[in-house]
mmCIF file of C-alpha atoms and ligand atoms in Angstrom:
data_model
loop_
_atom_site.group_PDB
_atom_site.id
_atom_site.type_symbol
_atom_site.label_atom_id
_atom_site.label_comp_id
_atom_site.label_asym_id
_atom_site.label_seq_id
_atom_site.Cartn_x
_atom_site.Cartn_y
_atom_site.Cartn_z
ATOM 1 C CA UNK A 1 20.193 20.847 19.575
ATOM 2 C CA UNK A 2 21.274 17.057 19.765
ATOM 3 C CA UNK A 3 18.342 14.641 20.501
ATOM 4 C CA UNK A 4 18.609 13.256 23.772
ATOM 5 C CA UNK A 5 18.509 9.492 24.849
ATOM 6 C CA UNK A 6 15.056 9.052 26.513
ATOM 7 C CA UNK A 7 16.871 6.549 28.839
ATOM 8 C CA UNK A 8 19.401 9.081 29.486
ATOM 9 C CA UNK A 9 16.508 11.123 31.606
ATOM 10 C CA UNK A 10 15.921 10.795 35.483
ATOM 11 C CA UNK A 11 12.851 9.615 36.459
ATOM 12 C CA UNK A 12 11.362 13.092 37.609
ATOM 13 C CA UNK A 13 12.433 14.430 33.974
ATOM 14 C CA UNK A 14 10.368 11.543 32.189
ATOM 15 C CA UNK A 15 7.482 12.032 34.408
ATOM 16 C CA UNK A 16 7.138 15.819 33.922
ATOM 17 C CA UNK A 17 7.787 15.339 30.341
ATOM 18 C CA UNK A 18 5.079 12.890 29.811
ATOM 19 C CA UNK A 19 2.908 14.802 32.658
ATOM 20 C CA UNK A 20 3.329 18.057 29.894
ATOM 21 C CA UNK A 21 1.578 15.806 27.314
ATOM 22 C CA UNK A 22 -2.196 15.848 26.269
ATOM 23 C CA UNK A 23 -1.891 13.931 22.937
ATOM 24 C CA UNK A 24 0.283 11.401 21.200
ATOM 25 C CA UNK A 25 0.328 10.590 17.459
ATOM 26 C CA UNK A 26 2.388 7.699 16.908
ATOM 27 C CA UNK A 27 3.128 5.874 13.774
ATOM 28 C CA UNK A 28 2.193 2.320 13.507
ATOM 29 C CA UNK A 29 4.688 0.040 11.527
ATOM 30 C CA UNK A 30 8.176 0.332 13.248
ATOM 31 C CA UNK A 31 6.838 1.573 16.023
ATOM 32 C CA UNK A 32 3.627 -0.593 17.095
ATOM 33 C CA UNK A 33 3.838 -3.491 15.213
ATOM 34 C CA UNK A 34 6.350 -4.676 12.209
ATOM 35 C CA UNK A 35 3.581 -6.290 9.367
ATOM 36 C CA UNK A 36 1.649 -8.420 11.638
ATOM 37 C CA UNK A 37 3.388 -8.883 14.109
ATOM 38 C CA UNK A 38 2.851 -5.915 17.598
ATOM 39 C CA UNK A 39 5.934 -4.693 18.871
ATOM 40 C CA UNK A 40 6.097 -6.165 22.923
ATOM 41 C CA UNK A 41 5.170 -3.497 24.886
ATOM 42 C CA UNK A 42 3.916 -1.568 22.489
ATOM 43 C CA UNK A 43 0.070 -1.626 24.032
ATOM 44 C CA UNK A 44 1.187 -0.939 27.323
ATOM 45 C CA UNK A 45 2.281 2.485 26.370
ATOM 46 C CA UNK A 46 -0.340 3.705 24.159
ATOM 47 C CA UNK A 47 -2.839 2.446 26.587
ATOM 48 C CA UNK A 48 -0.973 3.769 29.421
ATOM 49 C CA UNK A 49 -1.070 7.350 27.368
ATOM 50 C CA UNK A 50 -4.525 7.536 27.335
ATOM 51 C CA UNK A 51 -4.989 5.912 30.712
ATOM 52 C CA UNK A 52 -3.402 8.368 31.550
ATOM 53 C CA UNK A 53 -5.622 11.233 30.090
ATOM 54 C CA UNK A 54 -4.115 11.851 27.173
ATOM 55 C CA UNK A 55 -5.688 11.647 23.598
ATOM 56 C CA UNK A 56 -3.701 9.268 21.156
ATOM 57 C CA UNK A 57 -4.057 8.627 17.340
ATOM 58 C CA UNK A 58 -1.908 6.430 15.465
ATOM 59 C CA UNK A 59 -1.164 7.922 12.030
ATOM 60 C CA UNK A 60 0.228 5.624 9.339
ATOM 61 C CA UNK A 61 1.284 6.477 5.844
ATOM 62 C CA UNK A 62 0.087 3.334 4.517
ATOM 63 C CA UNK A 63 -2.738 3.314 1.738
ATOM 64 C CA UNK A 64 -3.906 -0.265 1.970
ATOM 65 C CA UNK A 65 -6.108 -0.093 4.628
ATOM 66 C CA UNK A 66 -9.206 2.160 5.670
ATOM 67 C CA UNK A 67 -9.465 3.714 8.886
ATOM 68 C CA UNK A 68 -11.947 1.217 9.809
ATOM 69 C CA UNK A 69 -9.744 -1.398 8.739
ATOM 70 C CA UNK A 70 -6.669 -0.185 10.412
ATOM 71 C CA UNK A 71 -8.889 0.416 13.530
ATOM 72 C CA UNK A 72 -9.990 -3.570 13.615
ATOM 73 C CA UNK A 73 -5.786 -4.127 13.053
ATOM 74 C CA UNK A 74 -4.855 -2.150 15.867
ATOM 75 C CA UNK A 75 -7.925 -3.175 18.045
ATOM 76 C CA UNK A 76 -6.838 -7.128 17.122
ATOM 77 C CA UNK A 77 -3.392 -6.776 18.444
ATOM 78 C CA UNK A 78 -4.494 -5.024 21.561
ATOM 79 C CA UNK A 79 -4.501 -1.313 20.908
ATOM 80 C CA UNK A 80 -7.534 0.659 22.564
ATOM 81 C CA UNK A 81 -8.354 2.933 20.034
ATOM 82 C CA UNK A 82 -11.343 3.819 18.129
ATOM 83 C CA UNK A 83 -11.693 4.572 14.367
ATOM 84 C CA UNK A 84 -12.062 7.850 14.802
ATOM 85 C CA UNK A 85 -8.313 7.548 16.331
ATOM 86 C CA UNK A 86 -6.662 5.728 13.593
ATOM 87 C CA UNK A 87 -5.960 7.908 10.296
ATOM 88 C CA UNK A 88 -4.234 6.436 6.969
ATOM 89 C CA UNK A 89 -3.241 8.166 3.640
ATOM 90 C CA UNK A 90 -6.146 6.237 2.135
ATOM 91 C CA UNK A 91 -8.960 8.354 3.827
ATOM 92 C CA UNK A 92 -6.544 11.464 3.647
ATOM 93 C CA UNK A 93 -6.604 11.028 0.171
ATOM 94 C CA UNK A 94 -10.581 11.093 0.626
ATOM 95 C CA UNK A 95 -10.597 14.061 2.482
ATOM 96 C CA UNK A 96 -8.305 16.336 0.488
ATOM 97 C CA UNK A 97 -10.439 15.437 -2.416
ATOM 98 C CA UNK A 98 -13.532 16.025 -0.919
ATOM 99 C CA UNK A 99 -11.754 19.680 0.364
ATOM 100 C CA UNK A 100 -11.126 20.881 -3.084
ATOM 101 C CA UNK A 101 -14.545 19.809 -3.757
ATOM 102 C CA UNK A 102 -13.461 17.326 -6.854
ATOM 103 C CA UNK A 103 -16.333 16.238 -9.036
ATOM 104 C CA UNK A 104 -14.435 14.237 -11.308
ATOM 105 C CA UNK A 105 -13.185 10.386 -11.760
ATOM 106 C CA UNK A 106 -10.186 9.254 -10.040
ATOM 107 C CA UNK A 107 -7.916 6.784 -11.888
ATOM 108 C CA UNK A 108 -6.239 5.436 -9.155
ATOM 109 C CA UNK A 109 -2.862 3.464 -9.565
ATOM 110 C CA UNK A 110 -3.375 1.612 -5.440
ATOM 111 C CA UNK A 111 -5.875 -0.756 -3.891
ATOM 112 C CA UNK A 112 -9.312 -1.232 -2.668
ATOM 113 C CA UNK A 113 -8.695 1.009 0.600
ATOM 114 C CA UNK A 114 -8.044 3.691 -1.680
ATOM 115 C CA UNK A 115 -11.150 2.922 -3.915
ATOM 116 C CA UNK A 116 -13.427 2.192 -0.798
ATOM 117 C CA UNK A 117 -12.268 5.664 0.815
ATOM 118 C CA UNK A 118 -12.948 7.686 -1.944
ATOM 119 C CA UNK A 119 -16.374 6.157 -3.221
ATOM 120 C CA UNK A 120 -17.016 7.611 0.825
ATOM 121 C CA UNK A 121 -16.621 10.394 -0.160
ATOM 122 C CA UNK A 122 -18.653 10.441 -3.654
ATOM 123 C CA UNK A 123 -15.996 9.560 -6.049
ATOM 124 C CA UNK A 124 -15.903 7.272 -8.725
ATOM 125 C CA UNK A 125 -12.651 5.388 -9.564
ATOM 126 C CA UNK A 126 -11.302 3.620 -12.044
ATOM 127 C CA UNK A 127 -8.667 1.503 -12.834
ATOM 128 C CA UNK A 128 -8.304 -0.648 -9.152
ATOM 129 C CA UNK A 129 -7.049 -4.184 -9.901
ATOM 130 C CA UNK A 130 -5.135 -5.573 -12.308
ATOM 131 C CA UNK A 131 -5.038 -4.103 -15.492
ATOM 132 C CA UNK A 132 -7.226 -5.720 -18.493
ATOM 133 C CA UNK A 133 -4.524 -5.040 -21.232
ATOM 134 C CA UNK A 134 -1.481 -7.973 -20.676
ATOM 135 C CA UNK A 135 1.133 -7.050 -22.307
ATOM 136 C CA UNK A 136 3.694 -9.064 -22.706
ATOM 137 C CA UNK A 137 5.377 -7.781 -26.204
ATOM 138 C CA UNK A 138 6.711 -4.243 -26.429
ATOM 139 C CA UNK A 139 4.964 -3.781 -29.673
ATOM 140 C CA UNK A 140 1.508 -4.166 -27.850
ATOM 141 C CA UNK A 141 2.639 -1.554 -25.673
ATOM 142 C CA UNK A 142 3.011 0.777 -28.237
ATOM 143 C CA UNK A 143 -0.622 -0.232 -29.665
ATOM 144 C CA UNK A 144 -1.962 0.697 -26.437
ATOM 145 C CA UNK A 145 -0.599 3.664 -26.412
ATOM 146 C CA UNK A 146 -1.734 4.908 -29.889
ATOM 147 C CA UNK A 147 -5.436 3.697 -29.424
ATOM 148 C CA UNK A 148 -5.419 4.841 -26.317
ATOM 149 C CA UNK A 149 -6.851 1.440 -25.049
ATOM 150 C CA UNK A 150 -9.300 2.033 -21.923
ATOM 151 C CA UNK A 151 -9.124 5.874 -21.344
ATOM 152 C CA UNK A 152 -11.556 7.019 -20.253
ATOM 153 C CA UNK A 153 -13.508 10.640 -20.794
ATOM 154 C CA UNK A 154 -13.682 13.136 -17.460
ATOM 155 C CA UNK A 155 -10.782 12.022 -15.395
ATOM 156 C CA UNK A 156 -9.623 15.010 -13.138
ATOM 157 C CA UNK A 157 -6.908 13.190 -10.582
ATOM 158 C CA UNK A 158 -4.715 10.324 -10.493
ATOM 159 C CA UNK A 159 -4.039 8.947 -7.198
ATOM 160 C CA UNK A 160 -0.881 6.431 -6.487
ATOM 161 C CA UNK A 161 -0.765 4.299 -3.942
ATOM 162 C CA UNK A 162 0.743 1.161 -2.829
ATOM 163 C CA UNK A 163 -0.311 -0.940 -5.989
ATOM 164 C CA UNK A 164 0.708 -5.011 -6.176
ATOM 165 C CA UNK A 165 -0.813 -5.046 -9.340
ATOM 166 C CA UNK A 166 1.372 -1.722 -10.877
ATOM 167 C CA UNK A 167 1.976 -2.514 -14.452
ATOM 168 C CA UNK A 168 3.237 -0.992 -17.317
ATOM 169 C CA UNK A 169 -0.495 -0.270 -18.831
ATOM 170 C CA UNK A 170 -1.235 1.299 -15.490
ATOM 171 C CA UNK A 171 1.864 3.754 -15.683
ATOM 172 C CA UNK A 172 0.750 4.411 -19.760
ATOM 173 C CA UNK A 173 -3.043 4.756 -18.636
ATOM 174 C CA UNK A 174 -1.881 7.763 -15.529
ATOM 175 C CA UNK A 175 0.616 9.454 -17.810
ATOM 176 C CA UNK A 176 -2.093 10.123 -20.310
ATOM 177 C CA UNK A 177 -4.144 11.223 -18.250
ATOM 178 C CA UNK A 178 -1.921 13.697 -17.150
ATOM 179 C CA UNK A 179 -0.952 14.850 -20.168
ATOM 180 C CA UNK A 180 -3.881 16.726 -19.401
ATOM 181 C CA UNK A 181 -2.745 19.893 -17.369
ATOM 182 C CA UNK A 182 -6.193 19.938 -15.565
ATOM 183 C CA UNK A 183 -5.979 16.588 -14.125
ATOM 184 C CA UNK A 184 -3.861 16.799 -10.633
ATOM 185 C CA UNK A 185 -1.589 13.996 -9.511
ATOM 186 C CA UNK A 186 -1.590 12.906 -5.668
ATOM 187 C CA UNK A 187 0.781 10.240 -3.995
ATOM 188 C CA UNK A 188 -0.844 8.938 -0.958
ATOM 189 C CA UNK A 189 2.490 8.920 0.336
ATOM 190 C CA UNK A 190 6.600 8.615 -0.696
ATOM 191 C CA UNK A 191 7.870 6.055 1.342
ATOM 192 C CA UNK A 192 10.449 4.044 -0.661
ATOM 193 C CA UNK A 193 10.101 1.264 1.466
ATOM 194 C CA UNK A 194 8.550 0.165 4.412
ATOM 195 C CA UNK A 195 10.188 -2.319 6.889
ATOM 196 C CA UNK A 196 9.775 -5.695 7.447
ATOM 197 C CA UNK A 197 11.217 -8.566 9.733
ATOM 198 C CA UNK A 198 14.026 -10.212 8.229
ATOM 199 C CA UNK A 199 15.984 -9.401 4.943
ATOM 200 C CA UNK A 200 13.486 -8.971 2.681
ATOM 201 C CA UNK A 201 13.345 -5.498 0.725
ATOM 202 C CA UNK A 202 9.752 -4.275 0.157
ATOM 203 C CA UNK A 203 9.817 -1.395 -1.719
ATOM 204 C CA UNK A 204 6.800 1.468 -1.075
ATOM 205 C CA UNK A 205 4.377 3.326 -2.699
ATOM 206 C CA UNK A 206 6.965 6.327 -3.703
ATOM 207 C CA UNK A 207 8.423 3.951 -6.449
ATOM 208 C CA UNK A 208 5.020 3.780 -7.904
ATOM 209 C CA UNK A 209 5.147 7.836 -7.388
ATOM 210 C CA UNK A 210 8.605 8.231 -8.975
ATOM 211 C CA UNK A 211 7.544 6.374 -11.926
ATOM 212 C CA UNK A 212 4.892 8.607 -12.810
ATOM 213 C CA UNK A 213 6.286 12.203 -11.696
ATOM 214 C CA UNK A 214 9.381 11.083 -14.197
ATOM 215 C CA UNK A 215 7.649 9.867 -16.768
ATOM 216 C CA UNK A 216 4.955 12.980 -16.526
ATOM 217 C CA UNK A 217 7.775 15.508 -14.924
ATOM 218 C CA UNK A 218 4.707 16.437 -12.889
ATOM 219 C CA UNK A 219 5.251 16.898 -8.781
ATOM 220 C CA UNK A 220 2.876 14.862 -7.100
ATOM 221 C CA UNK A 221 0.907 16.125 -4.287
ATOM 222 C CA UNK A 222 1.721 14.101 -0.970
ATOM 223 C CA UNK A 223 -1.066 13.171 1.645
ATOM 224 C CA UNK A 224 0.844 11.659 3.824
ATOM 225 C CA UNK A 225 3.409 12.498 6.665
ATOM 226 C CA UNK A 226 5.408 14.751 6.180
ATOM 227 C CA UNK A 227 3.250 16.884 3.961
ATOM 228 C CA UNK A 228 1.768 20.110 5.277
ATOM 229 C CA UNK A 229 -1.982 18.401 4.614
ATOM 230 C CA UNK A 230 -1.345 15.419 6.714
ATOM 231 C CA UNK A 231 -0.388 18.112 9.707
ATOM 232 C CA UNK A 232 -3.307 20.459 8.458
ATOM 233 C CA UNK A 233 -5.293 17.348 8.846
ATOM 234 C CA UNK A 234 -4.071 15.417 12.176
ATOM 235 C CA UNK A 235 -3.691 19.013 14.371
ATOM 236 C CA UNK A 236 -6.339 21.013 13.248
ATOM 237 C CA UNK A 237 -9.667 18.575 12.415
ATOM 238 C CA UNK A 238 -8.612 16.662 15.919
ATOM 239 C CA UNK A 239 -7.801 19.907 17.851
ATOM 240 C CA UNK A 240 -4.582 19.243 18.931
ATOM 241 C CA UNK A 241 -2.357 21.619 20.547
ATOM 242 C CA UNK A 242 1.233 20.813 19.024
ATOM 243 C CA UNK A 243 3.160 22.216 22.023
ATOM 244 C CA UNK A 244 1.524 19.713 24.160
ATOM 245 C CA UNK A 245 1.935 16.878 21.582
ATOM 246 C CA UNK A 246 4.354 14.101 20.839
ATOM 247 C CA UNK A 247 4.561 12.414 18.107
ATOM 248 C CA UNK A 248 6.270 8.549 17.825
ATOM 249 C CA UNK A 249 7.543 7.765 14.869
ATOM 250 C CA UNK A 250 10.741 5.660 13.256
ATOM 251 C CA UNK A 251 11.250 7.371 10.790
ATOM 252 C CA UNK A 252 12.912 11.038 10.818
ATOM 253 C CA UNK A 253 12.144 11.672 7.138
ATOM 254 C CA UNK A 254 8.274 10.993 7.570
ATOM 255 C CA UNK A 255 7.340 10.955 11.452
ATOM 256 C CA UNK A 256 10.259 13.277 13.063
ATOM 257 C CA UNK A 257 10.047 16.217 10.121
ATOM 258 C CA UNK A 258 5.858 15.559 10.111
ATOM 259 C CA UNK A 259 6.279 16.245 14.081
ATOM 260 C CA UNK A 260 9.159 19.001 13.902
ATOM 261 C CA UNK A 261 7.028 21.046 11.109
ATOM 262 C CA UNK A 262 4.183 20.682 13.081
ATOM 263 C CA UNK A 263 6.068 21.781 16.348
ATOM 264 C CA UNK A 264 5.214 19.077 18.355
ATOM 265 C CA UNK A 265 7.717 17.051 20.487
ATOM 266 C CA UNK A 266 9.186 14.329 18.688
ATOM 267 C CA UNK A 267 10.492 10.760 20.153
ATOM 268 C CA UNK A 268 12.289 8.706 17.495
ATOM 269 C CA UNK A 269 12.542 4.468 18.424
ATOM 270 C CA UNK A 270 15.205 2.370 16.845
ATOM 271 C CA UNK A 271 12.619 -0.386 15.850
ATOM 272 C CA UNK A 272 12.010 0.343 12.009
ATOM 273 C CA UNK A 273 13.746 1.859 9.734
ATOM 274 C CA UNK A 274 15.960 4.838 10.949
ATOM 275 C CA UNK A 275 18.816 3.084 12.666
ATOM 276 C CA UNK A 276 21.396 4.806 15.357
ATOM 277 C CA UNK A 277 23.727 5.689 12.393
ATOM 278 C CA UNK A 278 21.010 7.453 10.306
ATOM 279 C CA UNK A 279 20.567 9.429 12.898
ATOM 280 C CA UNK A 280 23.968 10.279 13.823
ATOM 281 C CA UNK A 281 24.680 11.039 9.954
ATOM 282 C CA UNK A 282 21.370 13.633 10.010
ATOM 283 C CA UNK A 283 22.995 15.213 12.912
ATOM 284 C CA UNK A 284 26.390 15.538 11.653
ATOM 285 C CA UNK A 285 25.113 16.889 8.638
ATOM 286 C CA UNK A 286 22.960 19.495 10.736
ATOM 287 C CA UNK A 287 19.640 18.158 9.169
ATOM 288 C CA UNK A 288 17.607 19.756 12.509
ATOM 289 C CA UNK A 289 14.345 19.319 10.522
ATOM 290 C CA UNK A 290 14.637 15.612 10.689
ATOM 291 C CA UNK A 291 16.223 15.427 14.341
ATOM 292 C CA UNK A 292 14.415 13.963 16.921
ATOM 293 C CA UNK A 293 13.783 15.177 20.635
ATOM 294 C CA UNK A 294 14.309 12.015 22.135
ATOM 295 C CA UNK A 295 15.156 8.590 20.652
ATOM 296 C CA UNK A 296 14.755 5.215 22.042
ATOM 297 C CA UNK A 297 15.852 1.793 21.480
ATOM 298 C CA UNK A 298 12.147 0.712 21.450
ATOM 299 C CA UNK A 299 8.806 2.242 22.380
ATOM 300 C CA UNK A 300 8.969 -0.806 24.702
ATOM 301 C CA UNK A 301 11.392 1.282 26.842
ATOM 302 C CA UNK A 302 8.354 3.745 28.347
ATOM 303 C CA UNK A 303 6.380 0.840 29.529
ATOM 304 C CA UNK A 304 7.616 1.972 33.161
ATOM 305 C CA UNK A 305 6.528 5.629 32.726
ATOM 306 C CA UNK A 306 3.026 4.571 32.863
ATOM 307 C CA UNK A 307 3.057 3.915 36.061
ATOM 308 C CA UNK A 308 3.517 6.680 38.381
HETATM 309 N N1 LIG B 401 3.059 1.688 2.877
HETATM 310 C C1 LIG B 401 2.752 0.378 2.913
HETATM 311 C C2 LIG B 401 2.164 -0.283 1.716
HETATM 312 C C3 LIG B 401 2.966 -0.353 4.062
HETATM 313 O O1 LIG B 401 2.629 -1.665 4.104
HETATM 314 C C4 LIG B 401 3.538 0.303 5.172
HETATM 315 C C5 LIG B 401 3.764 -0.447 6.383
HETATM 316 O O2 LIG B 401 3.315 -1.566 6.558
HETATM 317 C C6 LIG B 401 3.847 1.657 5.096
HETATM 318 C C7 LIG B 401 3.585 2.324 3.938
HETATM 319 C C8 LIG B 401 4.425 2.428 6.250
HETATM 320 O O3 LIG B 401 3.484 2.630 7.243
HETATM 321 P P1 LIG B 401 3.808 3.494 8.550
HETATM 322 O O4 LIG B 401 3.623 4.961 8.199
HETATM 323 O O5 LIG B 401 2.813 3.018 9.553
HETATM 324 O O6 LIG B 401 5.193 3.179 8.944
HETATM 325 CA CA1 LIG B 402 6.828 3.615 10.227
#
C-alpha cells in the first residue's frame, strides 16, 4: 500500500495512532539533528513520546561515537534520554562480537568509538589511527605488501568503520588478513553517505566497506540498520513489541526496511537524505520493503500531537 502523508490524517487518526504506540526508535542524523546542529522541534517530540509513556531509543548507524558519547550528544542538544536509550553500530559491533564469543584481535579499519567499545567488551585492537607505513611511491606499496610490514599473528575479525585516516596500507593490512578464511569481516554499517547541511558530499563508512569486500570478494557482515542483528538487537535485548513500535527514520534503505523487516510502523521525514522523489521512484518501482507508513516533511510536524 502507498505511504500516507502524516499531515494528510485528521486529528482523531493521529491521536489513536500515536495512542497505539509504546515505543519509538528513531534515527538521529536527518531526523534529530543534521551534524551538530538539532533539527527545531525535534525535542519536543521525542520528549513528548515518552512524556507521554512511551519508551524511545534513538538508533544511529554511525560508528564514531559510543553510546555514552552519543548519549552526552543527544542529552547536549536537549534530548531526554539515557545511555541505555541511545545505541550506535560502534557498541553493536561490541556486542555481536562478544555473542559469538570472539577471543581474538580485531584489526579495525574506524575510530576510537570502535576501539573503546570493543576493549568493553575484552577485545584487543589494532590498527586505530593513522597508519605507521606512508606511502607515498607505488613501489613502497608493493614492499609492504611482500614483507608483510606490521601484520600481526592471531587476528580473527576485521571491523570497518567510518575511518578519516583510511589509507592504502590500511586496505593492504585488512585484505591480508582476510586472506585468511578464518578471520570474519564486519562493516559497522553501509551507508554511502551521510547528510550534511549545505553542498558538501561526505561519503560513509560503506566506501571503506566496498573497498575491502572488492578487493577480498568477501561479504561483509553488517551491524547496523537494516541488518537482521541490529533488529535482533534493538527489539529483542530492549523488549520491544514491534506491532506497537514506530520507528523514525530518513532513510528508506536503512531506517524504513530496518522498521518494515522488523514489522514495526514506519514514519519516513523529508529532512535527510530520502527526498519526495526517492520515494515516489521506490513506489513506482513497487520496492514495498523500503516504503514507509507515513512520511513527513519534518519530524517537526508532530510537535502538536503531543499535546492532547
Ligand atoms: N556514519 C557517519 C560517520 C556519520 O557521521 C553519520 C551521521 O552523522 C552516519 C553514519 C549516519 O547516522 P544516522 O544513522 O544517525 O543517520
Ligand atoms: Ca539518518
Amino acid at each position: 500500500t502507498s505511504p500516507i502523508p502524516w499531515l494528510s490524517l485528521s486529528k482523531e487518526e493521529k491521536k489513536k495512532f500515536i495512542s497505539s504506540l509504546d515505543s519509538v526508535v528513531s534515527d538521529c542524523d536527518g531526523v534529530l539533528w543534521l551534524g551538530s546542529k538539532v533539527i527545531p522541534g525535534a525535542t519536543e517530540v521525542m520528549n513528548g513520546f515518552k512524556t507521554l509513556g512511551k519508551s524511545i531509543f534513538l538508533l544511529t548507524n554511525n560508528s564514531t561515537k559510543s553510546n555514552e558519547e552519543l548519549s552526552r550528544k543527544s542529552a547536549g542538544l536537549g534530548f531526554n534520554t539515557t545511555e541505555d536509550e541511545s545505541i550506535g553500530t560502534a557498541r553493536l559491533t561490541a556486542l555481536y562480537l562478544k555473542s559469538i564469543d570472539f577471543k581474538k584481535k580485531a584489526y579495525v579499519i574506524a575510530g576510537v568509538a570502535v576501539e573503546n567499545e570493543l576493549k568493553s567488551v575484552g577485545i584487543e585492537c589494532i590498527g586505530v589511527g593513522p597508519d605507521v607505513f606512508q606511502v607515498r611511491q607505488h613501489c613502497e606499496a608493493i614492499e609492504l605488501m611482500s614483507q608483510q610490514n606490521g601484520i600481526e599473528e592471531g587476528v580473527g575479525a576485521v571491523v570497518v568503520g567510518y575511518d578519516l585516516h583510511f589509507s592504502y596500507p590500511k586496505l593492504q593490512k585488512a585484505c591480508t588478513y582476510l586472506a585468511d578464511p578464518e578471520c570474519i569481516l564486519i562493516a559497522t554499517n553501509t551507508d554511502e553517505r551521510f547528510p550534511l547541511p549545505g553542498r558538501v558530499f561526505a561519503p560513509g563508512c560503506g566506501a571503506f566497506v566496498a573497498a575491502v569486500a572488492v578487493a577480498t570478494g568477501r561479504k561483509p557482515l553488517v551491524m547496523g540498520k537494516p541488518s537482521p542483528f541490529a533488529i535482533d538487537l534493538v527489539l529483542r535485548a530492549k523488549g520491544l513489541n514491534p506491532e506497537k513500535s514506530m520507528m523514525i527514520g530518513d532513510r528508506c534503505d536503512t531506517d524504513i526496511a530496518f522498521g518494515n523487516s522488523a514489522n514495526m510502523k514506519t514514519l519516513l521525514v523529508l529532512t535527510g537524505v530520502t527526498d519526495l522523489e526517492m520515494l515516489k521512484r521506490f513506489e513506482n518501482d513497487n520496492k514495498t520493503d523500503l516504503l514507509p507508513t507515513y512520511y513527513v516533511p519534518s519530524i517537526a510536524d508532530l510537535v502538536d500531537d503531543m499535546n492532547e
